[in-house]
Amino acid sequence: MDAKAHWERIYHTFDPAQLSWYEEHPRLSLELIHRTGASKAAQIIDVGGGTSRLVDELLAEGYQHVTVLDMVGRALELTRQRLRSRAAAVTWVEADIMTVELPRDSYDVWHDRAVFHFLTEPEERRWYVETMRHAVRRDGHVIVASVLHA
Ligand SMILES: C[S@@+](CC[C@H](N)C(=O)[O-])C[C@H]1O[C@@H](n2cnc3c(N)ncnc32)[C@H](O)[C@@H]1O
């Protein structure tokens, strides 16, 4: 099964709150975003945002330019449904981070909780970093949450 099929199956099988990585309040992510000092007008992208509630909390705090990218359309659709009318304030990108063409120098904050984590080949990681460096502004911030396996 390829990676996309794997993630699609998950989002078609489970309720978001049943997922092992589910967080009712993504407190650490929010705290790290606060610590960047990004303004409410900053361009923030949540890479592999899935059904994360980070976007809900960012909107509630008044961040105006939030993008959620995920390779699974179903995950983005579930998040849009949860947000209802607030979904219109968000930029939704259904794409694989390994192939997407993001605009250059466009994000102040790049947040990724568990996409880079799944990239195991050096070449994939290099490509991810290239994409990120292309898309993040020179004075931007990158927050990547990953788990190291021994
Ligand atoms: C472990 S989940 C974490 C979701 C979310 N960041 C959170 O904290 O709740 C990983 C997410 O990354 C997405 N994903 C995995 N590989 C991806 C890729 N190459 N491009 C875009 N999204 C990807 C999956 O569809 C899934 O939504």
Short mmCIF file of C-alpha atoms and ligand atoms in Angstrom, two decimals:
data_model
loop_
_atom_site.label_atom_id
_atom_site.label_comp_id
_atom_site.label_asym_id
_atom_site.label_seq_id
_atom_site.Cartn_x
_atom_site.Cartn_y
_atom_site.Cartn_z
CA MET A 1 0.00 0.00 0.00
CA ASP A 2 1.46 3.40 -0.90
CA ALA A 3 1.61 6.24 1.61
CA LYS A 4 -1.41 8.11 0.22
CA ALA A 5 -3.60 5.00 0.28
CA HIS A 6 -2.44 4.33 3.84
CA TRP A 7 -3.49 7.79 5.07
CA GLU A 8 -6.71 7.75 3.06
CA ARG A 9 -7.72 4.46 4.60
CA ILE A 10 -7.13 5.87 8.08
CA TYR A 11 -9.30 8.94 7.49
CA HIS A 12 -12.06 6.83 5.95
CA THR A 13 -11.98 4.32 8.82
CA PHE A 14 -11.56 6.30 12.02
CA ASP A 15 -13.17 9.26 13.66
CA PRO A 16 -10.50 11.99 14.07
CA ALA A 17 -10.75 11.84 17.88
CA GLN A 18 -9.85 8.12 17.77
CA LEU A 19 -6.51 8.71 16.09
CA SER A 20 -3.47 8.03 18.24
CA TRP A 21 -2.00 11.48 17.51
CA TYR A 22 -5.26 13.34 18.23
CA GLU A 23 -4.97 16.41 20.45
CA GLU A 24 -7.99 18.24 21.79
CA HIS A 25 -5.80 21.32 22.23
CA PRO A 26 -2.52 21.45 20.31
CA ARG A 27 -0.93 23.45 23.12
CA LEU A 28 2.74 22.86 22.34
CA SER A 29 2.28 23.77 18.67
CA LEU A 30 0.48 26.96 19.64
CA GLU A 31 3.09 27.86 22.19
CA LEU A 32 5.88 27.38 19.65
CA ILE A 33 4.01 29.51 17.12
CA HIS A 34 3.56 32.23 19.75
CA ARG A 35 7.28 32.08 20.48
CA THR A 36 8.10 32.91 16.85
CA GLY A 37 6.57 36.33 17.48
CA ALA A 38 4.61 36.04 14.22
CA SER A 39 1.93 38.69 13.90
CA LYS A 40 -1.74 37.93 13.36
CA ALA A 41 -1.16 38.87 9.70
CA ALA A 42 1.59 36.28 9.29
CA GLN A 43 1.34 33.55 6.67
CA ILE A 44 1.22 30.24 8.56
CA ILE A 45 1.18 26.82 6.92
CA ASP A 46 0.34 23.58 8.72
CA VAL A 47 1.98 20.87 6.61
CA GLY A 48 0.16 17.55 6.95
CA GLY A 49 -2.45 19.30 9.05
CA GLY A 50 -4.93 16.45 8.59
CA THR A 51 -7.80 16.93 11.01
CA SER A 52 -5.68 18.79 13.56
CA ARG A 53 -7.44 21.43 15.65
CA LEU A 54 -4.47 23.76 15.30
CA VAL A 55 -6.26 25.67 12.57
CA ASP A 56 -9.34 26.15 14.81
CA GLU A 57 -7.20 27.60 17.57
CA LEU A 58 -5.21 29.84 15.24
CA LEU A 59 -8.41 31.27 13.78
CA ALA A 60 -9.86 31.73 17.27
CA GLU A 61 -6.75 33.72 18.22
CA GLY A 62 -7.17 35.96 15.19
CA TYR A 63 -4.49 34.68 12.81
CA GLN A 64 -5.70 35.77 9.42
CA HIS A 65 -3.62 33.79 6.93
CA VAL A 66 -3.60 30.10 7.72
CA THR A 67 -2.96 27.41 5.11
CA VAL A 68 -3.60 23.73 5.79
CA LEU A 69 -1.90 21.27 3.44
CA ASP A 70 -2.52 17.55 3.41
CA MET A 71 -2.36 14.81 0.80
CA VAL A 72 -5.73 13.39 1.90
CA GLY A 73 -8.76 15.32 0.68
CA ARG A 74 -11.03 13.54 3.16
CA ALA A 75 -8.98 14.89 6.11
CA LEU A 76 -9.26 18.44 4.78
CA GLU A 77 -12.98 17.96 4.16
CA LEU A 78 -13.56 16.77 7.74
CA THR A 79 -11.68 19.80 9.04
CA ARG A 80 -13.65 22.15 6.76
CA GLN A 81 -16.92 20.62 8.01
CA ARG A 82 -15.87 21.09 11.63
CA LEU A 83 -14.98 24.75 11.01
CA ARG A 84 -18.20 25.47 9.11
CA SER A 85 -18.26 29.09 7.91
CA ARG A 86 -14.81 29.76 9.40
CA ALA A 87 -13.37 27.37 6.80
CA ALA A 88 -13.67 30.11 4.20
CA ALA A 89 -10.91 32.05 5.96
CA VAL A 90 -8.41 29.22 5.42
CA THR A 91 -6.37 28.29 2.35
CA TRP A 92 -6.72 24.54 1.73
CA VAL A 93 -4.09 22.68 -0.26
CA GLU A 94 -4.67 19.05 -1.10
CA ALA A 95 -1.22 17.92 -2.14
CA ASP A 96 1.74 15.70 -1.40
CA ILE A 97 4.51 17.80 0.14
CA MET A 98 6.96 15.79 -1.97
CA THR A 99 5.49 17.00 -5.26
CA VAL A 100 3.64 20.24 -4.51
CA GLU A 101 4.92 23.52 -5.94
CA LEU A 102 4.53 26.10 -3.21
CA PRO A 103 5.07 29.79 -3.93
CA ARG A 104 8.56 31.09 -3.14
CA ASP A 105 9.24 33.07 0.06
CA SER A 106 5.61 32.97 1.07
CA TYR A 107 5.35 31.64 4.63
CA ASP A 108 6.40 33.21 7.91
CA VAL A 109 5.74 30.05 9.90
CA TRP A 110 6.01 26.46 8.66
CA HIS A 111 4.49 23.98 11.11
CA ASP A 112 4.74 20.22 10.60
CA ARG A 113 3.66 17.72 13.22
CA ALA A 114 4.50 14.34 11.76
CA VAL A 115 5.08 14.52 8.03
CA PHE A 116 8.87 14.90 8.04
CA HIS A 117 8.75 12.23 10.73
CA PHE A 118 7.63 9.65 8.14
CA LEU A 119 10.33 10.47 5.61
CA THR A 120 12.92 7.79 6.11
CA GLU A 121 15.09 8.11 3.00
CA PRO A 122 17.86 10.75 2.95
CA GLU A 123 16.79 11.82 -0.54
CA GLU A 124 13.18 12.39 0.61
CA ARG A 125 14.39 14.44 3.56
CA ARG A 126 16.65 16.52 1.33
CA TRP A 127 13.76 17.20 -1.02
CA TYR A 128 11.46 18.15 1.86
CA VAL A 129 14.06 20.63 3.16
CA GLU A 130 14.46 22.09 -0.35
CA THR A 131 10.70 22.59 -0.61
CA MET A 132 10.56 24.16 2.83
CA ARG A 133 13.48 26.50 2.18
CA HIS A 134 11.93 27.57 -1.10
CA ALA A 135 8.56 28.35 0.51
CA VAL A 136 9.59 29.95 3.83
CA ARG A 137 10.69 33.57 3.95
CA ARG A 138 14.31 34.26 4.91
CA ASP A 139 13.33 35.49 8.36
CA GLY A 140 10.60 32.87 8.75
CA HIS A 141 10.34 30.11 11.33
CA VAL A 142 10.17 26.34 10.92
CA ILE A 143 8.57 24.11 13.55
CA VAL A 144 8.92 20.39 12.86
CA ALA A 145 7.73 17.81 15.35
CA SER A 146 9.21 14.38 14.91
CA VAL A 147 10.08 11.37 17.01
CA LEU A 148 13.52 9.86 16.88
CA HIS A 149 13.66 6.10 16.76
CA ALA A 150 16.78 4.42 18.06
C1 LIG B 1 0.32 11.60 12.06
S1 LIG B 1 -0.76 12.60 11.08
C2 LIG B 1 -0.63 14.17 11.93
C3 LIG B 1 -1.74 15.12 11.54
C4 LIG B 1 -1.66 16.50 12.20
N1 LIG B 1 -0.41 17.16 11.89
C5 LIG B 1 -1.86 16.42 13.68
O1 LIG B 1 -0.95 16.79 14.43
O2 LIG B 1 -2.96 16.02 14.10
C6 LIG B 1 0.21 12.88 9.60
C7 LIG B 1 -0.54 13.65 8.52
O3 LIG B 1 0.35 13.93 7.45
C8 LIG B 1 -0.30 13.68 6.23
N2 LIG B 1 0.77 13.35 5.27
C9 LIG B 1 1.60 12.29 5.35
N3 LIG B 1 2.50 12.34 4.34
C10 LIG B 1 2.23 13.46 3.64
C11 LIG B 1 2.79 14.05 2.49
N4 LIG B 1 3.82 13.48 1.86
N5 LIG B 1 2.27 15.21 2.03
C12 LIG B 1 1.21 15.78 2.67
N6 LIG B 1 0.62 15.26 3.74
C13 LIG B 1 1.12 14.12 4.23
C14 LIG B 1 -1.27 12.56 6.52
O4 LIG B 1 -2.35 12.51 5.59
C15 LIG B 1 -1.73 12.93 7.93
O5 LIG B 1 -2.84 13.79 7.90
#
